[in-house]
Tab-separated table of C-alpha atoms in Angstrom:
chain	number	residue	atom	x	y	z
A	1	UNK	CA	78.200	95.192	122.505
A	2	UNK	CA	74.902	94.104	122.068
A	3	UNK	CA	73.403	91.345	119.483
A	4	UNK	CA	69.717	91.172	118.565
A	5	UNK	CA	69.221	87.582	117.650
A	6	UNK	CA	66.099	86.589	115.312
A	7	UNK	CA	66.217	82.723	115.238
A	8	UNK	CA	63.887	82.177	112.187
A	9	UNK	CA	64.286	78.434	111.865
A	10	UNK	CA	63.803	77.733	115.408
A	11	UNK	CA	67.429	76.337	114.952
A	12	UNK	CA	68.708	73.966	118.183
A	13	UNK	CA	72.287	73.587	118.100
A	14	UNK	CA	74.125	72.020	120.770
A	15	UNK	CA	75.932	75.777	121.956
A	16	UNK	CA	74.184	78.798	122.284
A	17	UNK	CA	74.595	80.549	119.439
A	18	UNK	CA	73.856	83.565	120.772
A	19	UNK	CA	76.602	83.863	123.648
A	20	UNK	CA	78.819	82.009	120.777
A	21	UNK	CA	78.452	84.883	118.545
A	22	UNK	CA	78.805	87.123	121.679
A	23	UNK	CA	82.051	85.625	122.357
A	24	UNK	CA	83.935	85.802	118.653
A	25	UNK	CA	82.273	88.740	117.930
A	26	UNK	CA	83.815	90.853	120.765
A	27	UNK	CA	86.952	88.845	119.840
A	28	UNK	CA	87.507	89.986	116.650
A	29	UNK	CA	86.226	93.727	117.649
A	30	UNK	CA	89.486	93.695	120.376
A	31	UNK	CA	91.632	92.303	117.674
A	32	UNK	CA	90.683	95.226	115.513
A	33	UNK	CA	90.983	98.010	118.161
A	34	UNK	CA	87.569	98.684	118.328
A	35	UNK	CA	86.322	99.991	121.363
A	36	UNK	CA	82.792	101.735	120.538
A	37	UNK	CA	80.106	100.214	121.940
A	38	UNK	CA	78.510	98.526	119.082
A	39	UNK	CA	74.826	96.944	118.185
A	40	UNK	CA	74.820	94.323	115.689
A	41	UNK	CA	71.700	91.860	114.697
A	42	UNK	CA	72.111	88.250	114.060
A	43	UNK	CA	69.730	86.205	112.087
A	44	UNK	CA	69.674	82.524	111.484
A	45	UNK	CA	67.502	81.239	108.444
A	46	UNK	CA	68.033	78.224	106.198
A	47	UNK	CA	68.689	78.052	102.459
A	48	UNK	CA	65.277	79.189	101.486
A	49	UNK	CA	65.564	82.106	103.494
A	50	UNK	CA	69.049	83.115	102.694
A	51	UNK	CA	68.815	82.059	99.204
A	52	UNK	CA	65.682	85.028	98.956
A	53	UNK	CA	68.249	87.731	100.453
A	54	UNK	CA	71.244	86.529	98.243
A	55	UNK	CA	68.663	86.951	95.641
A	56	UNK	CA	67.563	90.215	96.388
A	57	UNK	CA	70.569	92.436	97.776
A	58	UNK	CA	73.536	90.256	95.755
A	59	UNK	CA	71.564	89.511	92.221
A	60	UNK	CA	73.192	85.539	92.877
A	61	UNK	CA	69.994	83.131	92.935
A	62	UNK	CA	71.331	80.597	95.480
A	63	UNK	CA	71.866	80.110	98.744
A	64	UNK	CA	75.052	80.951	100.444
A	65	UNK	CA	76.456	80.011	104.252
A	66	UNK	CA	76.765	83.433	105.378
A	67	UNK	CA	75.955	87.305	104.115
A	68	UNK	CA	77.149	90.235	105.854
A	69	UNK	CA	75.653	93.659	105.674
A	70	UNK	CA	78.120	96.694	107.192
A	71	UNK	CA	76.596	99.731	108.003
A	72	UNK	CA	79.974	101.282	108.055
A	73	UNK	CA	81.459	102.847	105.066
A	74	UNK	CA	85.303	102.785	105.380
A	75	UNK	CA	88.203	103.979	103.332
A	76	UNK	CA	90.529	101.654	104.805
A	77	UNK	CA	89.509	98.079	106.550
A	78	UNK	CA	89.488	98.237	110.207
A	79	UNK	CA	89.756	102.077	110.845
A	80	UNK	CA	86.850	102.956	112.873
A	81	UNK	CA	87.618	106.819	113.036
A	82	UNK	CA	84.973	106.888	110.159
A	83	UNK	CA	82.381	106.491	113.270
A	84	UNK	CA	83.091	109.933	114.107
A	85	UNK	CA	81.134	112.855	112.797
A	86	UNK	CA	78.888	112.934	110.019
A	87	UNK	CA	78.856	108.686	109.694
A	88	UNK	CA	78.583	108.708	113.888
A	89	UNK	CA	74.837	110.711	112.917
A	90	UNK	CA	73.925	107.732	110.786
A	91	UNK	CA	75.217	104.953	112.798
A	92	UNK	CA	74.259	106.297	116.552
A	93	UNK	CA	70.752	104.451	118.188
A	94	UNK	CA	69.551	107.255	120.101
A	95	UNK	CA	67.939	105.307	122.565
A	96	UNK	CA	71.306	103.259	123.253
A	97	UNK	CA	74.054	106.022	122.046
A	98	UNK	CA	75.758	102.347	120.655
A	99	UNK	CA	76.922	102.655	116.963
A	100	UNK	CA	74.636	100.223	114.555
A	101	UNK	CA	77.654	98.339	113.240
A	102	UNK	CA	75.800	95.587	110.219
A	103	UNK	CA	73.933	92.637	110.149
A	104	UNK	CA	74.937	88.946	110.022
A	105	UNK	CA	72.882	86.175	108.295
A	106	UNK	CA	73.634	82.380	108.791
A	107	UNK	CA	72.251	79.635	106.981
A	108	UNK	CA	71.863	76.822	109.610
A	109	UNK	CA	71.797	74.317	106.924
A	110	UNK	CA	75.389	75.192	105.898
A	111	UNK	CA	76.507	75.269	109.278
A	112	UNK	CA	75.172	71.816	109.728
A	113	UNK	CA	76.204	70.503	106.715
A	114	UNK	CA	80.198	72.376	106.175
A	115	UNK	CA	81.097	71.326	109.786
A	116	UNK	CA	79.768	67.820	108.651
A	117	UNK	CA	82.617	68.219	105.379
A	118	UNK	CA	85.490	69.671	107.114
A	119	UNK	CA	85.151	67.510	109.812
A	120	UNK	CA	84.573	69.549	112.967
A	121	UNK	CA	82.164	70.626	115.636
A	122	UNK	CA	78.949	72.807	114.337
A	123	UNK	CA	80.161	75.585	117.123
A	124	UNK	CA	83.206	75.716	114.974
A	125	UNK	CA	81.946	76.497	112.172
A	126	UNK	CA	79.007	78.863	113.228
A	127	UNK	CA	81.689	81.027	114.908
A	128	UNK	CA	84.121	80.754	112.227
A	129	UNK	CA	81.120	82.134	110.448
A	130	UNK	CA	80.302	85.222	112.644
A	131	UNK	CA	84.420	85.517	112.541
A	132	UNK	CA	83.980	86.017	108.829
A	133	UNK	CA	81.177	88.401	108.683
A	134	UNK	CA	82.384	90.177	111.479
A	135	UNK	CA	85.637	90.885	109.906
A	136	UNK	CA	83.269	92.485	106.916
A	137	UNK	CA	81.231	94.236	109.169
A	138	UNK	CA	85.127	95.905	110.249
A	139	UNK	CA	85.853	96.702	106.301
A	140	UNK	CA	87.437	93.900	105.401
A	141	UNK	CA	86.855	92.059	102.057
A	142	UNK	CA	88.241	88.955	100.372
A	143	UNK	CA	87.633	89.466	96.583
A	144	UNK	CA	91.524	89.616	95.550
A	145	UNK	CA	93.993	87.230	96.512
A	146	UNK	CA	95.868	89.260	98.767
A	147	UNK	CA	92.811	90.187	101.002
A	148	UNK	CA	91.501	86.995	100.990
A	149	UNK	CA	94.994	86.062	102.862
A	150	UNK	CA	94.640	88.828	105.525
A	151	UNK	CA	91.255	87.916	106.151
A	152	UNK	CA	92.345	84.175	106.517
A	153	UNK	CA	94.232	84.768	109.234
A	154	UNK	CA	92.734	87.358	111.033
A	155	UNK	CA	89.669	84.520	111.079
A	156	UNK	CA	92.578	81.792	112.140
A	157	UNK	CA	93.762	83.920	114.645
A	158	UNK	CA	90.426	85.062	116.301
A	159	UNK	CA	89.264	81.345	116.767
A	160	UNK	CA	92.640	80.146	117.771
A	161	UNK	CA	92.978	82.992	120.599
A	162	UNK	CA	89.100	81.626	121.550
A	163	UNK	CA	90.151	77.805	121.437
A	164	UNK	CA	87.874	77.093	119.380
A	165	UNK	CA	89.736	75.126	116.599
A	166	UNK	CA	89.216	72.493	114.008
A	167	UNK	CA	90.004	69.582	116.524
C-alpha cells in the first residue's frame, strides 16, 4: 500500500500522521480481505480548505472533519472483485500496477478540536478518522441506521485490534 501525503497546513501533531494512517489503513484493508496492492492519497487541510471541497463536490457550505472520495464503484460494500476487469483498466497506475483506491481529506482543526470533546488523544481521533474514510473508500456507507451500525463497529474493531482506544 502506498499513501501520498499532501500536508497543506503544515500540520505538527505529536504522531506521524503519515505512518498513523499507514498503520489503520492497512488495518482495516486486512479486516476487509483486501489484498491488492493499493495507492491511496491523504490530504490534511483545515476548515477553510475542507469547507471549499464540501462546497464544491457535496453542495453542503461548511466544513466537515473528514470527506472521502472512492474510486471504486461497488455493488456490495467490501467486495473487491469489482477491481477486476473493466474497473481494474480504470483503477490500475501503470507506472506502479497498484489499484488507485480514493482519497482521504482531514480537517486538522476537527481533529484538534473532537479529540479535545470526547476526551482523548489527537492520534485517536485522526486514525479513527482514516478508519472511517477508509471503510468508504471499501464501499461502505452510513446513511441508514443499519449501516451506520456495521460501520460503527467495523471502526471499533479496527482501532481496538491497533490499541489505539479512547483511554
Amino acid at each position: 500500500m502506498t499513501f501520498c501525503v499532501e500536508n497543506e497546513t503544515g500540520a505538527v501533531f505529536d504522531f506521524d500522521p503519515e505512518e498513523v494512517a499507514t498503520l489503520v489503513a492497512k488495518e482495516v484493508l486486512r479486516s476487509e480481505g483486501c489484498d491488492r496492492e493499493v495507492e491511496i492519497s491523504l490530504t490534511i487541510t483545515n476548515d477553510e480548505g475542507i469547507q471549499e471541497l464540501n462546497r464544491e463536490f457535496r453542495e453542503i457550505d461548511r466544513p466537515t472533519d473528514v470527506l472521502s472520495f472512492p474510486n471504486v464503484s461497488y455493488e456490495e460494500p467490501g467486495d473487491f472483485s469489482v477491481m477486476e476487469g473493466e474497473q481494474e483498466v480504470d483503477l490500475l497506475n501503470h507506472d506502479t500496477g497498484n489499484i488507485m483506491f480514493g482519497d482521504i481529506v482531514v480537517n486538522e482543526d476537527r481533529v484538534r478540536s473532537q479529540a479535545e470533546e470526547y476526551g482523548h488523544s489527537t492520534k485517536r481521533e485522526f486514525a479513527f478518522l482514516i478508519a472511517h474514510s477508509m471503510l468508504h473508500l471499501c464501499g461502505y456507507d452510513h446513511m441508514e441506521e443499519d449501516e451506520a451500525k456495521v460501520m460503527e463497529k467495523k471502526q471499533s474493531d479496527v482501532l481496538n485490534t491497533l490499541g489505539i482506544t479512547r483511554d
